[in-house]
Coordinates of C-alpha atoms in Angstrom, one line a residue:
M1279 CA -11.5 0.0 -15.4
R1280 CA -9.4 2.9 -16.9
I1281 CA -10.4 7.0 -18.3
T1282 CA -10.1 6.3 -21.7
A1283 CA -11.0 9.5 -22.8
R1284 CA -8.5 13.1 -23.2
F1285 CA -9.3 15.4 -20.6
T1286 CA -7.5 18.2 -18.7
A1287 CA -4.7 16.7 -17.0
T1288 CA -6.0 18.4 -13.5
P1289 CA -9.8 16.4 -13.2
A1290 CA -8.2 13.2 -14.7
A1291 CA -5.3 12.9 -12.3
T1292 CA -7.1 13.5 -9.7
F1293 CA -9.9 11.8 -10.4
A1294 CA -7.7 8.6 -11.0
L1295 CA -6.8 8.7 -7.5
L1296 CA -10.6 8.4 -6.0
P1297 CA -11.3 5.2 -4.1
A1298 CA -13.6 3.0 -6.3
L1299 CA -16.1 4.0 -4.7
L1300 CA -16.1 6.8 -7.3
L1301 CA -14.4 5.7 -10.1
G1302 CA -13.9 1.9 -9.9
A1303 CA -17.1 1.7 -11.1
A1304 CA -18.7 5.2 -11.8
A1305 CA -15.9 6.2 -14.7
C1306 CA -14.7 3.0 -15.7
G1307 CA -14.5 4.0 -18.7
S1308 CA -15.1 7.3 -21.2
G1309 CA -14.2 7.1 -25.1
T1310 CA -15.1 10.8 -25.0
D1311 CA -12.4 11.9 -26.7
A1312 CA -13.2 15.4 -28.1
P1313 CA -13.1 16.3 -31.5
A1314 CA -10.8 18.4 -33.3
P1315 CA -11.7 22.3 -33.9
G1316 CA -14.1 21.7 -37.3
K1317 CA -14.8 18.0 -36.9
S1318 CA -18.1 16.5 -35.8
P1319 CA -17.1 13.1 -33.7
D1320 CA -17.7 10.1 -35.2
P1321 CA -21.8 8.9 -35.1
K1322 CA -20.7 5.1 -34.7
G1323 CA -17.8 5.8 -32.2
S1324 CA -14.9 4.3 -33.3
A1325 CA -13.3 0.9 -32.5
A1326 CA -10.6 2.0 -30.0
A1327 CA -10.3 4.7 -27.8
A1328 CA -7.2 6.7 -27.7
P1329 CA -4.9 6.1 -24.4
S1330 CA -5.1 8.9 -21.7
G1331 CA -2.4 11.1 -19.8
V1332 CA -3.9 9.4 -16.4
P1333 CA -0.6 7.9 -15.1
G1334 CA -0.3 4.5 -14.3
A1335 CA -3.0 3.8 -17.3
P1336 CA -2.9 0.7 -18.8
A1337 CA -2.7 -0.8 -21.9
A1338 CA -5.9 -2.1 -23.2
S1339 CA -7.0 -5.8 -22.4
A1340 CA -9.8 -7.6 -22.8
A1341 CA -12.9 -8.3 -20.4
P1342 CA -12.4 -12.0 -18.8
K1343 CA -15.6 -13.8 -20.5
A1344 CA -18.7 -14.0 -18.5
K1345 CA -19.6 -17.8 -17.2
D1346 CA -22.7 -17.0 -17.9
G1347 CA -23.1 -16.6 -21.4
R1348 CA -26.7 -14.4 -20.9
L1349 CA -24.7 -12.0 -19.3
E1350 CA -22.4 -11.7 -21.8
R1351 CA -25.2 -11.5 -24.6
A1352 CA -26.5 -8.9 -22.0
A1353 CA -23.7 -6.8 -22.2
L1354 CA -23.5 -4.1 -24.4
E1355 CA -20.8 -3.8 -27.2
Q1356 CA -19.2 -1.4 -29.4
G1357 CA -21.7 -0.2 -32.0
D1358 CA -24.7 -0.6 -29.7
L1359 CA -25.1 2.8 -29.0
T1360 CA -24.5 5.7 -32.0
G1361 CA -22.4 8.4 -30.6
Y1362 CA -20.8 6.6 -27.5
Q1363 CA -17.5 4.5 -27.2
I1364 CA -18.0 1.1 -25.1
S1365 CA -15.6 -0.1 -23.3
A1366 CA -15.2 -3.6 -22.0
Q1367 CA -11.3 -3.1 -20.9
G1368 CA -9.7 -3.5 -16.9
K1369 CA -10.5 -0.9 -15.0
N1370 CA -7.9 1.6 -13.6
P1371 CA -5.0 0.3 -11.4
N1372 CA -5.0 3.2 -8.8
A1373 CA -8.7 1.6 -7.5
P1374 CA -8.7 -0.7 -4.9
D1375 CA -10.5 -4.1 -5.4
G1376 CA -13.2 -4.9 -3.2
Q1377 CA -16.8 -3.6 -1.6
P1378 CA -16.6 -0.3 0.0
Q1379 CA -18.0 -0.2 3.8
A1380 CA -20.0 2.4 5.1
D1381 CA -19.9 4.5 8.1
K1382 CA -23.9 4.1 8.5
K1383 CA -25.4 0.4 8.0
A1384 CA -28.5 1.9 7.0
C1385 CA -26.6 3.3 4.1
Q1386 CA -24.4 0.2 3.5
P1387 CA -26.3 -0.5 0.2
L1388 CA -25.6 2.3 -1.3
A1389 CA -21.7 2.0 -0.3
D1390 CA -22.3 -1.3 -1.8
I1391 CA -23.3 -0.1 -5.6
M1392 CA -20.3 1.8 -6.0
G1393 CA -18.1 -1.3 -5.4
D1394 CA -16.9 -4.2 -7.9
K1395 CA -20.4 -5.8 -7.6
P1396 CA -24.2 -4.2 -7.1
D1397 CA -24.0 -6.4 -3.9
P1398 CA -22.6 -9.3 -2.1
A1399 CA -25.2 -11.9 -3.3
A1400 CA -24.7 -11.1 -6.9
H1401 CA -23.3 -14.6 -8.8
E1402 CA -21.2 -12.7 -11.6
T1403 CA -21.4 -9.1 -12.8
V1404 CA -20.0 -8.0 -16.3
N1405 CA -19.3 -4.4 -16.7
R1406 CA -18.9 -1.8 -19.4
G1407 CA -17.8 1.8 -19.7
V1408 CA -19.8 3.9 -22.4
G1409 CA -18.5 7.1 -23.3
S1410 CA -20.5 10.1 -25.1
Q1411 CA -18.7 11.8 -28.4
R1412 CA -21.5 14.1 -28.0
Q1413 CA -20.7 15.4 -24.5
V1414 CA -17.6 15.6 -24.0
G1415 CA -17.0 14.3 -20.0
L1416 CA -20.1 12.3 -19.8
A1417 CA -19.0 8.4 -18.6
V1418 CA -21.3 6.0 -17.8
S1419 CA -20.5 2.5 -16.1
A1420 CA -23.0 0.1 -17.3
S1421 CA -23.3 -3.3 -15.6
V1422 CA -25.1 -6.5 -15.4
S1423 CA -25.3 -8.9 -12.9
S1424 CA -26.7 -12.0 -11.9
Y1425 CA -28.6 -13.0 -8.9
D1426 CA -31.5 -15.9 -7.5
E1427 CA -34.5 -13.9 -8.3
S1428 CA -35.7 -13.4 -4.5
D1429 CA -32.3 -11.7 -4.0
A1430 CA -32.7 -9.3 -7.0
K1431 CA -35.7 -8.4 -5.4
Q1432 CA -33.7 -7.4 -1.9
V1433 CA -31.4 -5.5 -4.0
V1434 CA -34.0 -3.1 -5.0
S1435 CA -35.8 -3.0 -1.8
R1436 CA -32.7 -2.4 0.3
L1437 CA -31.6 0.7 -2.1
R1438 CA -34.6 2.2 -2.1
E1439 CA -34.8 2.3 1.7
A1440 CA -30.7 3.6 1.6
V1441 CA -32.1 6.1 -0.4
A1442 CA -34.8 7.2 1.9
A1443 CA -32.4 7.3 5.1
C1444 CA -29.3 8.3 4.0
G1445 CA -30.5 11.5 2.6
T1446 CA -27.4 13.8 4.7
G1447 CA -25.0 11.1 3.3
F1448 CA -22.5 8.9 4.2
S1449 CA -19.0 8.2 4.2
A1450 CA -17.2 4.7 2.9
T1451 CA -14.3 3.0 3.3
V1452 CA -12.7 0.4 0.7
Q1453 CA -8.7 -0.4 1.3
K1454 CA -8.5 2.3 3.6
Q1455 CA -9.5 5.2 0.9
T1456 CA -12.4 6.9 2.2
G1457 CA -15.3 8.7 0.2
S1458 CA -18.0 10.7 1.2
Y1459 CA -21.9 10.9 -0.3
R1460 CA -23.8 13.7 0.6
D1461 CA -27.0 15.2 -0.9
V1462 CA -28.5 11.7 -1.4
K1463 CA -31.8 12.3 -3.2
S1464 CA -34.5 10.3 -4.7
V1465 CA -35.0 11.3 -8.5
P1466 CA -37.2 9.8 -11.3
Y1467 CA -36.4 8.0 -14.4
K1468 CA -38.9 5.5 -15.8
T1469 CA -37.1 2.4 -17.4
G1470 CA -39.0 -0.8 -19.2
G1471 CA -37.2 -3.1 -16.3
D1472 CA -39.4 -5.0 -13.6
E1473 CA -38.3 -2.0 -10.8
T1474 CA -36.4 0.9 -11.0
V1475 CA -34.5 3.0 -8.5
S1476 CA -33.0 6.2 -9.3
W1477 CA -30.7 9.1 -7.0
T1478 CA -28.6 11.0 -7.2
T1479 CA -25.4 12.6 -4.8
T1480 CA -22.4 13.9 -4.6
A1481 CA -19.5 12.1 -4.4
A1482 CA -16.3 13.7 -2.7
A1483 CA -12.6 12.2 -2.3
G1484 CA -9.1 13.8 -2.0
G1485 CA -10.3 17.1 -1.9
V1486 CA -12.8 17.0 -5.3
S1487 CA -16.3 16.4 -5.4
A1488 CA -18.4 15.5 -8.3
P1489 CA -22.5 15.0 -9.2
V1490 CA -23.3 11.4 -9.4
H1491 CA -26.5 10.1 -11.1
L1492 CA -27.1 5.9 -10.4
V1493 CA -30.1 3.6 -11.7
V1494 CA -30.7 0.3 -10.8
V1495 CA -33.0 -1.8 -12.6
R1496 CA -33.9 -5.2 -12.1
E1497 CA -35.4 -7.7 -14.9
G1498 CA -36.4 -11.0 -13.4
D1499 CA -33.1 -12.3 -11.9
R1500 CA -31.1 -9.6 -13.4
V1501 CA -29.8 -6.1 -12.2
V1502 CA -28.5 -3.6 -14.3
R1503 CA -26.1 -1.1 -12.7
L1504 CA -25.8 2.5 -14.5
M1505 CA -23.6 5.4 -13.1
A1506 CA -22.8 8.6 -14.5
L1507 CA -20.5 11.6 -14.1
N1508 CA -18.6 14.3 -15.7
V1509 CA -14.6 13.3 -15.5
A1510 CA -14.0 16.4 -17.6
A1511 CA -15.7 19.3 -15.6
A1512 CA -16.1 17.8 -11.2
G1513 CA -18.6 20.4 -11.1
Q1514 CA -21.4 19.3 -13.5
K1515 CA -24.2 17.6 -13.1
A1516 CA -24.2 14.3 -15.4
T1517 CA -28.0 12.5 -15.9
V1518 CA -27.4 8.7 -17.0
P1519 CA -28.6 9.3 -21.1
Q1520 CA -32.4 7.3 -21.7
E1521 CA -31.1 6.2 -25.2
V1522 CA -28.1 3.8 -23.0
A1523 CA -30.1 2.4 -20.0
D1524 CA -33.2 1.4 -23.1
K1525 CA -30.3 -0.6 -25.1
Q1526 CA -29.0 -2.0 -21.7
L1527 CA -32.7 -3.4 -20.8
E1528 CA -33.5 -4.4 -24.4
K1529 CA -30.3 -6.6 -24.3
V1530 CA -31.3 -7.7 -21.0
K1531 CA -34.4 -9.4 -22.0
K1532 CA -32.9 -10.6 -25.6
A1533 CA -30.5 -12.5 -23.8
G1534 CA -33.1 -14.3 -21.9

């Protein structure tokens, strides 16, 4: 998905060239248009985000509908979250497709989570870009995937094992583009789901590095993937906002 906010030219353009394992999902859409001086952000968000100066950013296009109607009902929509812009537009054309391949077998689940879907066993995935209108630059990727329930449980189990095994870091490659992940650390994060795993890492590619926070939640046979980073300030830590996680889980539960 594309970055939809107006950020300073250098960070935005550089981030757009990072591989999909960092941006193809993690900063797929940020509706964080900074308000003009003296003006407050629209608390309800705007229905359409302003195009960015990122080279090659595509025109707005609607995301394809999921075959699974429950996934569509579970996906976040504009207006669900006060103070956030939600986008379902296609990802940045500079981001490669597919699942990244880790250089360490034990870390492959962490590489998978950065790809087009959180795990190869997923039947279908819907993605949304969530941009904060209060914290300029904060971009969150929110996705919901359908699984067989046994596979959904395995996703969370493998992620826990990978976080424990890959603290010193790893690298991952997709379509000949490579990024590295260092300082993988488990961090506490409360959700109302059946199982939750949360961790932070510092992702680096193309001479740019950025802290990333990831939260994965299983609710029955559904897996929610949330990734946050600051696309305006590469070195600034980002955390998945609690209200984003809560709303996403609420919609998953209501969708059945």
